[in-house]
C-alpha atoms as a PDB file:
ATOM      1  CA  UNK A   1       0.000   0.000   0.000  1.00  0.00           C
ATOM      2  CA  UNK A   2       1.020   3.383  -1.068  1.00  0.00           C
ATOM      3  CA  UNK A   3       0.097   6.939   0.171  1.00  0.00           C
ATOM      4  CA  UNK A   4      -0.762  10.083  -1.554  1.00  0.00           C
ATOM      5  CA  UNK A   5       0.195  12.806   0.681  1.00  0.00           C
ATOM      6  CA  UNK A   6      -1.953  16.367  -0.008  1.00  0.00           C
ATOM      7  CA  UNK A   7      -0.201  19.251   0.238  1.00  0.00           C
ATOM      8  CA  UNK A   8      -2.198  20.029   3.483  1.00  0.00           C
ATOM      9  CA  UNK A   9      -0.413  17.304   5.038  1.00  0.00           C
ATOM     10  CA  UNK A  10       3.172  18.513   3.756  1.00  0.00           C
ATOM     11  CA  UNK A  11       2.390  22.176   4.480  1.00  0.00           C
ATOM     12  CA  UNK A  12       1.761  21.029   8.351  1.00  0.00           C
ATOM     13  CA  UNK A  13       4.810  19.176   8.558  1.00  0.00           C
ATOM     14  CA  UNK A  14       6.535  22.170   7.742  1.00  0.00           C
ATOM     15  CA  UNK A  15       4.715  25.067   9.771  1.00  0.00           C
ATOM     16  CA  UNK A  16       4.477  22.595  13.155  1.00  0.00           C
ATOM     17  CA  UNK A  17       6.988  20.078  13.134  1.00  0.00           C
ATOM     18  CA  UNK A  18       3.977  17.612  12.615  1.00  0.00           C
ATOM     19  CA  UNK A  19       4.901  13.898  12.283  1.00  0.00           C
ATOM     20  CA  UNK A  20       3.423  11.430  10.060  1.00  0.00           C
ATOM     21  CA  UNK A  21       3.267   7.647  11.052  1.00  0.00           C
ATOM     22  CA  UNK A  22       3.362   5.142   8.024  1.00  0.00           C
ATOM     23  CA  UNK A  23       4.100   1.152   8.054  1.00  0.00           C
ATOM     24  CA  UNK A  24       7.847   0.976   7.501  1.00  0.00           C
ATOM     25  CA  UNK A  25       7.212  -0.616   3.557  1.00  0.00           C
ATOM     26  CA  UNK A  26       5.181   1.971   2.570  1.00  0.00           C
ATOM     27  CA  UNK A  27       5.430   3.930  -0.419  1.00  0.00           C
ATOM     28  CA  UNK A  28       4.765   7.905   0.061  1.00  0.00           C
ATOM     29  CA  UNK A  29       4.377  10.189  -3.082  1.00  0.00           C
ATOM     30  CA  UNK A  30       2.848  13.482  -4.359  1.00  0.00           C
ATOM     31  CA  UNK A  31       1.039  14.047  -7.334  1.00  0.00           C
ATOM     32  CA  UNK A  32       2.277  16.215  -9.696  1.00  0.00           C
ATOM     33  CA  UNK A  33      -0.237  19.268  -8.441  1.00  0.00           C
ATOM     34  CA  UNK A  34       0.682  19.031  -5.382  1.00  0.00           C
ATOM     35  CA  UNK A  35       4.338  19.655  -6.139  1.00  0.00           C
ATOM     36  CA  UNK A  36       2.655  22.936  -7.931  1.00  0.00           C
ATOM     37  CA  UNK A  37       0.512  24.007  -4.982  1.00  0.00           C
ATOM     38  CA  UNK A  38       3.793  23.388  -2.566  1.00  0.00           C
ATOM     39  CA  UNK A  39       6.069  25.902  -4.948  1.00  0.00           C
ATOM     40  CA  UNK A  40       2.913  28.083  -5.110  1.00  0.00           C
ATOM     41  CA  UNK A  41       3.584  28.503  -1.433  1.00  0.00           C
ATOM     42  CA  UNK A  42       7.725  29.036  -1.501  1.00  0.00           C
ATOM     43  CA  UNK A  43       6.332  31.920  -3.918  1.00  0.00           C
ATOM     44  CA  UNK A  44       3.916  32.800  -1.814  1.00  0.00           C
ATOM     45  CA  UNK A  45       5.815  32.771   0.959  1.00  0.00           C
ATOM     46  CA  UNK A  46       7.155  36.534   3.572  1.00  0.00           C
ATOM     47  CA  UNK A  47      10.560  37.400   2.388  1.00  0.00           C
ATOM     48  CA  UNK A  48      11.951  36.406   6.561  1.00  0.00           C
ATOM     49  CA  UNK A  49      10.093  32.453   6.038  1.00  0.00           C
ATOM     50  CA  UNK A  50      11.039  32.234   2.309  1.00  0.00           C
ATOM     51  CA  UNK A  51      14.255  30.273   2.377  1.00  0.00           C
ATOM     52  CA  UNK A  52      13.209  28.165   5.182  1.00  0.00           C
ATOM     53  CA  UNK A  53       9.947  27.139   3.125  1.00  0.00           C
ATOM     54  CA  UNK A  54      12.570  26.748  -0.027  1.00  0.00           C
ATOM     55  CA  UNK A  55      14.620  24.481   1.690  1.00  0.00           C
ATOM     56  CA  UNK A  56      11.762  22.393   2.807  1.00  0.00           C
ATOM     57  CA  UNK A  57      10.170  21.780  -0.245  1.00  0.00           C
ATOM     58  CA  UNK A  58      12.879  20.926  -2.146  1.00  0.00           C
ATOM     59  CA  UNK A  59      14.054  18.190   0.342  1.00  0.00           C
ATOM     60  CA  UNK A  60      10.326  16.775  -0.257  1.00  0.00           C
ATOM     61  CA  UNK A  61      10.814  17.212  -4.141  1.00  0.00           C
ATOM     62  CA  UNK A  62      14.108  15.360  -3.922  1.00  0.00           C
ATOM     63  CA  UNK A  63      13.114  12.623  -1.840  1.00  0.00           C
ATOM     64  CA  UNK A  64       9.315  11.966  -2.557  1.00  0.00           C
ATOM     65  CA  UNK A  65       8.369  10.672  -6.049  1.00  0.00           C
ATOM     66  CA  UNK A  66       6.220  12.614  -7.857  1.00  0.00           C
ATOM     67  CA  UNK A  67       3.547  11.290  -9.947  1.00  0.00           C
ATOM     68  CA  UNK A  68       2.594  13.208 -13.568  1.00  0.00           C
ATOM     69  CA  UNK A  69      -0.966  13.585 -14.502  1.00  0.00           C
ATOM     70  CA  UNK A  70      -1.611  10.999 -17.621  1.00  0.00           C
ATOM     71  CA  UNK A  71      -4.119  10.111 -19.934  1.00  0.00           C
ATOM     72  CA  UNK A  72      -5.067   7.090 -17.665  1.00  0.00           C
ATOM     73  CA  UNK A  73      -5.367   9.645 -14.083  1.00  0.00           C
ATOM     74  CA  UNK A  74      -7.555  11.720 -16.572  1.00  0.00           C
ATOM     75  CA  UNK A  75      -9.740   8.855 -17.569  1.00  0.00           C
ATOM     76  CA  UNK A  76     -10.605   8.422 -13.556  1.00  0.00           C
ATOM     77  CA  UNK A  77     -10.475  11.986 -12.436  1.00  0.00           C
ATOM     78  CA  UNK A  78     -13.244  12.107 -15.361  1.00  0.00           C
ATOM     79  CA  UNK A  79     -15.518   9.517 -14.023  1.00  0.00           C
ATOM     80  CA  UNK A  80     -14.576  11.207 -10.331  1.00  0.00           C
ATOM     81  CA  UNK A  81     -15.988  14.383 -11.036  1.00  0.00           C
ATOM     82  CA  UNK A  82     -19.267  13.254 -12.875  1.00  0.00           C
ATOM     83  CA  UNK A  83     -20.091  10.704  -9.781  1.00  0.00           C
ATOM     84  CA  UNK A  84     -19.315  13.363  -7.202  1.00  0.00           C
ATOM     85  CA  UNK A  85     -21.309  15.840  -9.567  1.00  0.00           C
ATOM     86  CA  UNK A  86     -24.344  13.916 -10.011  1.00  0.00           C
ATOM     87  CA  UNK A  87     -24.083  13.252  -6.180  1.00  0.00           C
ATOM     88  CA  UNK A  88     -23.819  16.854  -5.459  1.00  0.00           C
ATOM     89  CA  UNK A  89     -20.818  16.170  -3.659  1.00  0.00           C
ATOM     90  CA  UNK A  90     -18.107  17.887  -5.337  1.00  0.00           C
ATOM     91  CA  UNK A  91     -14.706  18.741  -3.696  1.00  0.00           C
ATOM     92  CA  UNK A  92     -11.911  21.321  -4.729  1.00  0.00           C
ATOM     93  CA  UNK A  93     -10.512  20.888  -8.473  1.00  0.00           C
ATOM     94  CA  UNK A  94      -6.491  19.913  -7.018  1.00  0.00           C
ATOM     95  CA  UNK A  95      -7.920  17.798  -4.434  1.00  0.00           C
ATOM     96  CA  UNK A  96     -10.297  15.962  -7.192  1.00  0.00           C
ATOM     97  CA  UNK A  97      -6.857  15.495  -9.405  1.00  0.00           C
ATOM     98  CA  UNK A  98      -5.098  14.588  -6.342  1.00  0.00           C
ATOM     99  CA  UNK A  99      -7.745  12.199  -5.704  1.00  0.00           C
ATOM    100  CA  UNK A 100      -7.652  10.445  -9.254  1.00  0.00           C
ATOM    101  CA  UNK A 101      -4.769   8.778  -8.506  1.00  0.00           C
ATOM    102  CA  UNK A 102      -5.772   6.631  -5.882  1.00  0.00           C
ATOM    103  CA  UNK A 103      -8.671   5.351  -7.633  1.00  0.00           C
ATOM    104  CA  UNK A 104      -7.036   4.212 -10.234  1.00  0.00           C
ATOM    105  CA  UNK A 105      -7.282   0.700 -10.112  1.00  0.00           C
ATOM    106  CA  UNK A 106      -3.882  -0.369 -11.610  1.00  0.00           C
ATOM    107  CA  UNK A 107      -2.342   1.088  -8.453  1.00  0.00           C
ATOM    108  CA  UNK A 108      -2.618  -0.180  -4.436  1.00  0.00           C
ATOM    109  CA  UNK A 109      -2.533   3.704  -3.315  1.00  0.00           C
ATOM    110  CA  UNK A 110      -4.723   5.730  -0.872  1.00  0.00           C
ATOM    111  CA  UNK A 111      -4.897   9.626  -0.506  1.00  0.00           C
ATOM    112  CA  UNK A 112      -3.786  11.090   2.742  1.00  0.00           C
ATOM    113  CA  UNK A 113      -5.090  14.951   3.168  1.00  0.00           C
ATOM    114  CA  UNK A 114      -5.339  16.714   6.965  1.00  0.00           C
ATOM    115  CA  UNK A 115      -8.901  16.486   7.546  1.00  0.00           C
ATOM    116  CA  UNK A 116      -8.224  12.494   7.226  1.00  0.00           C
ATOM    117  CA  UNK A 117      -5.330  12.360   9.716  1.00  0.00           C
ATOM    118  CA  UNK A 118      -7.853  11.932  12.481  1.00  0.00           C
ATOM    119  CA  UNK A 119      -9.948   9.564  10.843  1.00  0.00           C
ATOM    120  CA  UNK A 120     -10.229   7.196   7.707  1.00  0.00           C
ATOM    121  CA  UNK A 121      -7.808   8.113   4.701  1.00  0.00           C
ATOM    122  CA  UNK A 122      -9.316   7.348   1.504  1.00  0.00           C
END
């Protein structure tokens, strides 16, 4: 089994110190979006926190995989966002491609975001 991790998980590690427990032979990755949304935030980021933040999300980028979108993701983030549509139950467009990924049945992988760190992780 394989985990996902959200940038809201990543962007907690690095403003608390936060610590995330995983089985010993499990994979961790990012998608590709959520390398995006954690340079967004080194951008983003007050000119006094901005080489800290740097630093830390380049170690991440170095030393977690990081999965591209494809035309197979894009085939399940399609059928994604029409069952959570037609259920009225849609969620934030980079979570929804974030969430792709796990679904996809060729891979054993589950998404990990911060609201699910207390509960189940999809």
């Amino acid at each position: 089994m394989g985990t996902f991790l959200d940038a809201s998980v990543l962007i907690r590690l690095e403003r608390t110190g936060f610590t995330l427990s995983l089985a010993d032979d499990e994979d961790v990755a990012i998608a590709a979006i959520t390398a995006s949304e954690l340079l967004h935030g080194v951008h983003r980021a007050d000119p006094q926190r901005r080489a800290q933040r740097e630093a830390f999300v380049e170690h991440v980028l170095r030393v977690l995989p990081t999965y591209p979108f494809s035309l197979e993701t894009a085939r399940v983030h399609a059928r994604l966002w029409a069952d959570l549509a037609a259920a009225g139950r849609l969620i934030g467009p980079h979570d929804l491609l974030l969430a792709a990924r796990p679904a996809n049945p060729q891979r054993n992988w589950r998404f990990c975001a911060t609201e699910h760190l207390g509960g189940a992780v999809l």
